[in-house]
XYZ file of C-alpha atoms in Angstrom:
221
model
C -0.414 8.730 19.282
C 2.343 6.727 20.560
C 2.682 3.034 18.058
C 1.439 -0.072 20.055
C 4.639 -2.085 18.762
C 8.236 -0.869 18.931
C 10.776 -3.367 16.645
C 13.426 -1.977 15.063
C 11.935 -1.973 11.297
C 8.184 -1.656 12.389
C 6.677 -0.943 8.758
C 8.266 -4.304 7.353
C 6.618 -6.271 9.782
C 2.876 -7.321 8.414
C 1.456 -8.142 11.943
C 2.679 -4.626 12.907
C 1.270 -2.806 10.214
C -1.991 -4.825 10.591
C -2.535 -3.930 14.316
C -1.071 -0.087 13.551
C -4.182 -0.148 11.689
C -6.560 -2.140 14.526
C -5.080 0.631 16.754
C -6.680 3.309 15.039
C -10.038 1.419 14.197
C -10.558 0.396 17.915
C -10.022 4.242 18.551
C -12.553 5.235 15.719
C -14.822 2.816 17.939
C -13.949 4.544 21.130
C -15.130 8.092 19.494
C -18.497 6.885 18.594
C -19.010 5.328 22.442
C -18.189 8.711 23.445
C -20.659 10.018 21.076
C -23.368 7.678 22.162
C -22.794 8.322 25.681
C -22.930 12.275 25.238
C -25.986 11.279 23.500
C -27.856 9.296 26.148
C -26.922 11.964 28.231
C -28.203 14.708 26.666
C -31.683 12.669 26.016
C -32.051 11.357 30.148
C -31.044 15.210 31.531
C -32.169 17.639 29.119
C -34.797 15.453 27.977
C -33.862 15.363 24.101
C -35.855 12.748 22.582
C -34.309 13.766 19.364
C -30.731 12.883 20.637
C -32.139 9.124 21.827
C -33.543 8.111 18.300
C -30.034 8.903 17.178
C -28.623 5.884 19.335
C -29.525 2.909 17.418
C -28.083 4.511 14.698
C -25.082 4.946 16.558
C -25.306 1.487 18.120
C -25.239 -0.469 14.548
C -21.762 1.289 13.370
C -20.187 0.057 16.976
C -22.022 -3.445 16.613
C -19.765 -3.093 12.673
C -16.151 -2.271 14.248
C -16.663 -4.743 17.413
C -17.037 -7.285 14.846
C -14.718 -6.106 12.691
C -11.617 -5.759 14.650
C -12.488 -8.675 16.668
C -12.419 -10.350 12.714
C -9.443 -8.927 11.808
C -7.546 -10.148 15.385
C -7.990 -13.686 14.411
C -6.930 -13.258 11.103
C -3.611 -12.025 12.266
C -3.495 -14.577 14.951
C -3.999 -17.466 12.606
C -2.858 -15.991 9.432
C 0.508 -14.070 10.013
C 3.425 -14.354 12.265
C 2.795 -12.545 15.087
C 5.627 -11.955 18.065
C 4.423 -12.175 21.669
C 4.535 -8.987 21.588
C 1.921 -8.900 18.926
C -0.017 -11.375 20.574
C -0.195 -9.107 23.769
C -1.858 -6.576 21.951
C -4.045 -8.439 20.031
C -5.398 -9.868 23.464
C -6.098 -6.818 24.862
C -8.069 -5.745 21.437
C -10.268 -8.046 21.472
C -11.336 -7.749 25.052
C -11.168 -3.822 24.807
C -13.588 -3.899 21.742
C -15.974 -5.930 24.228
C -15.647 -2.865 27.036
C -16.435 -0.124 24.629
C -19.369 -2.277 22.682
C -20.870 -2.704 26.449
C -20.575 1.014 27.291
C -22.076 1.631 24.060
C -25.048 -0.783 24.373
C -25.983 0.489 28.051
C -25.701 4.085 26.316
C -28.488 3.042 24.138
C -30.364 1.270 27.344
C -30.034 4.497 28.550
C -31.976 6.515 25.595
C -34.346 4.269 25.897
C -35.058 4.951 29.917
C -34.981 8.804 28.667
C -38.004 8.139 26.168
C -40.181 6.042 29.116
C -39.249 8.514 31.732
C -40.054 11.128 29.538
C -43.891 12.073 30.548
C -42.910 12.111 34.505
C -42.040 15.157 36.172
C -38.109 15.548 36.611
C -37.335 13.202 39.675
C -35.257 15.092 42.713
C -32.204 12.857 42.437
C -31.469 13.578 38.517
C -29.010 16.456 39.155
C -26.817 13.831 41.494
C -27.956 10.901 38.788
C -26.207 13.549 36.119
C -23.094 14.247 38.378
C -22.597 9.970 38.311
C -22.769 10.428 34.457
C -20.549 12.815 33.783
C -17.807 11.479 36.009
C -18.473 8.023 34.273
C -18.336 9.747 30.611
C -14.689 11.682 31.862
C -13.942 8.162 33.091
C -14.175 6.667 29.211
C -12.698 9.630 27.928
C -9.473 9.098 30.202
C -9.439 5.534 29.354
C -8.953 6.131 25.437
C -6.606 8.763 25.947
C -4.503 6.665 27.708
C -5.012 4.025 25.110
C -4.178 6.468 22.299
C -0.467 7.747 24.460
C -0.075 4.172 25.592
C -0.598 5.459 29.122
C -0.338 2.975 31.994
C -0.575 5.194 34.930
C -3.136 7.052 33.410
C -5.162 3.320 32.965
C -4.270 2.301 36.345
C -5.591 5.709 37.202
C -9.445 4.647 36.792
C -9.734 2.461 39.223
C -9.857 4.804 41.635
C -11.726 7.054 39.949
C -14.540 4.225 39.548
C -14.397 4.607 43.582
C -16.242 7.897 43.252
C -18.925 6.413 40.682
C -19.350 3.063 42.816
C -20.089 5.498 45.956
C -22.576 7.850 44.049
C -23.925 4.496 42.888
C -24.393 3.132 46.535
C -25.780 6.539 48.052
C -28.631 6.938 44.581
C -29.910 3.184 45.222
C -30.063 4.130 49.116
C -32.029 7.065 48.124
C -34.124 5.523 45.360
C -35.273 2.479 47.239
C -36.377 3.949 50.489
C -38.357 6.651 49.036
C -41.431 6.629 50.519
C -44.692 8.365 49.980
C -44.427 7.709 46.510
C -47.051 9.915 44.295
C -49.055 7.827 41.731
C -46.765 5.212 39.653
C -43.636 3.892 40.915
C -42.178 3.595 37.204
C -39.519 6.594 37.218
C -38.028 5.115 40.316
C -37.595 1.827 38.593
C -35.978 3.721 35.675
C -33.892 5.914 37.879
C -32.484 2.761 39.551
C -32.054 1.091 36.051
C -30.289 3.954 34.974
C -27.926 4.359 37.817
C -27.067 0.369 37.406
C -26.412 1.306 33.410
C -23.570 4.155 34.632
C -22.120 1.865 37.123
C -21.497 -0.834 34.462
C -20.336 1.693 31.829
C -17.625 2.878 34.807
C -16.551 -0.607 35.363
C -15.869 -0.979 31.401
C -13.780 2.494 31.462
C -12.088 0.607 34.318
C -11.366 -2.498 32.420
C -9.873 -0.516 29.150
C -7.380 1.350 31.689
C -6.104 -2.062 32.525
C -6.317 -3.711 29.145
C -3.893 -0.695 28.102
C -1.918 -1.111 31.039
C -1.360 -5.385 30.114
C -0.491 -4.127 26.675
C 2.431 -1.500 28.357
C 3.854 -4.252 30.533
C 2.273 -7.475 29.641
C 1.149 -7.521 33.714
C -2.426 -8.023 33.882
């Protein structure tokens, strides 16, 4: 992991040593999204209702480090000395935390469309539905690597990778909402589309950490 701040004595400075230690909390955070969004995953496709009750589990520990490093940030705004520099990062902290506590609350929105969908035959779209969702997961993954190597092409990167969610996004509502001869209840649809609107959002977060990381590499937003 490449260090967020590069001064000349880095270990004597308090703000540095205070957000050398945000760095790695916001990236303990970032390992439990991922977690949560195998999770959600694994409950929607293979139907694991055992892997959705673990989400609000999951869910509370993110709530505790969004609120937590978003706690300590202000401290070290208000209570230390910190350099532009400093200040830069702290920025994009606390609207990275945001990002990855979104992606982790749609992850348990989607658990919870897994348990209601459950007793309905598996719909024809879910194997495109899972492509969207894996692309989105390798989306967050890429965005907290490049966080941890202080990446900026690699954050810049997502953008156009959210192009390929965004158009699976547009083609699955197309397909979803003219389906017609619809047998019995219309209640997985509404799910599906729910669900589809959940990935979407959770690519657009991934999106917004690859550019929080790149602000923090050049201070460019």
């Amino acid at each position: 992991m490449k260090a967020i701040i590069n001064n000349t004595n880095p270990e004597n400075t308090p703000p540095t040593r205070a957000i050398k230690r945000l760095e790695r909390d916001v990236l303990r955070m970032g390992a439990l999204v991922e977690q949560s969004f195998r999770l959600s995953h694994q409950a929607l496709f293979a139907r694991d209702l055992t892997a959705a009750e673990e989400l609000p589990r999951l869910d509370k520990k993110i709530d505790r480090f969004y609120r937590q490093v978003e706690s300590d940030c202000t401290s070290i705004m208000t209570l230390q000395a910190p350099t532009a520099q400093d200040l830069r990062c702290l920025s994009a902290f606390m609207q990275l935390v945001r990002d990855l506590e979104r992606i982790g609350d749609y992850a348990k929105d989607l658990a919870e469309i897994a348990i209601k969908i459950f007793p309905y035959p598996p719909h024809a779209s879910l194997p495109e539905i899972a492509l969207m969702s894996n692309n989105a997961q390798a989306m967050l993954a890429t965005s907290l690597l490049a966080l941890a190597d202080l990446d900026e092409i690699n954050g810049r990167r997502l953008k156009y990778l959210d192009d390929d969610v965004d158009h699976a996004y547009n083609q699955l509502y197309y397909t979803l909402a003219h389906q017609k001869d619809v047998p019995g209840v219309i209640e997985p649809i509404l799910l599906l589309t729910l669900a589809i609107r959940c990935l979407e959002r959770m690519a657009d977060h991934a999106t917004n950490i690859g550019q929080r990381v790149a602000y923090i590499v050049t201070g460019q937003r």
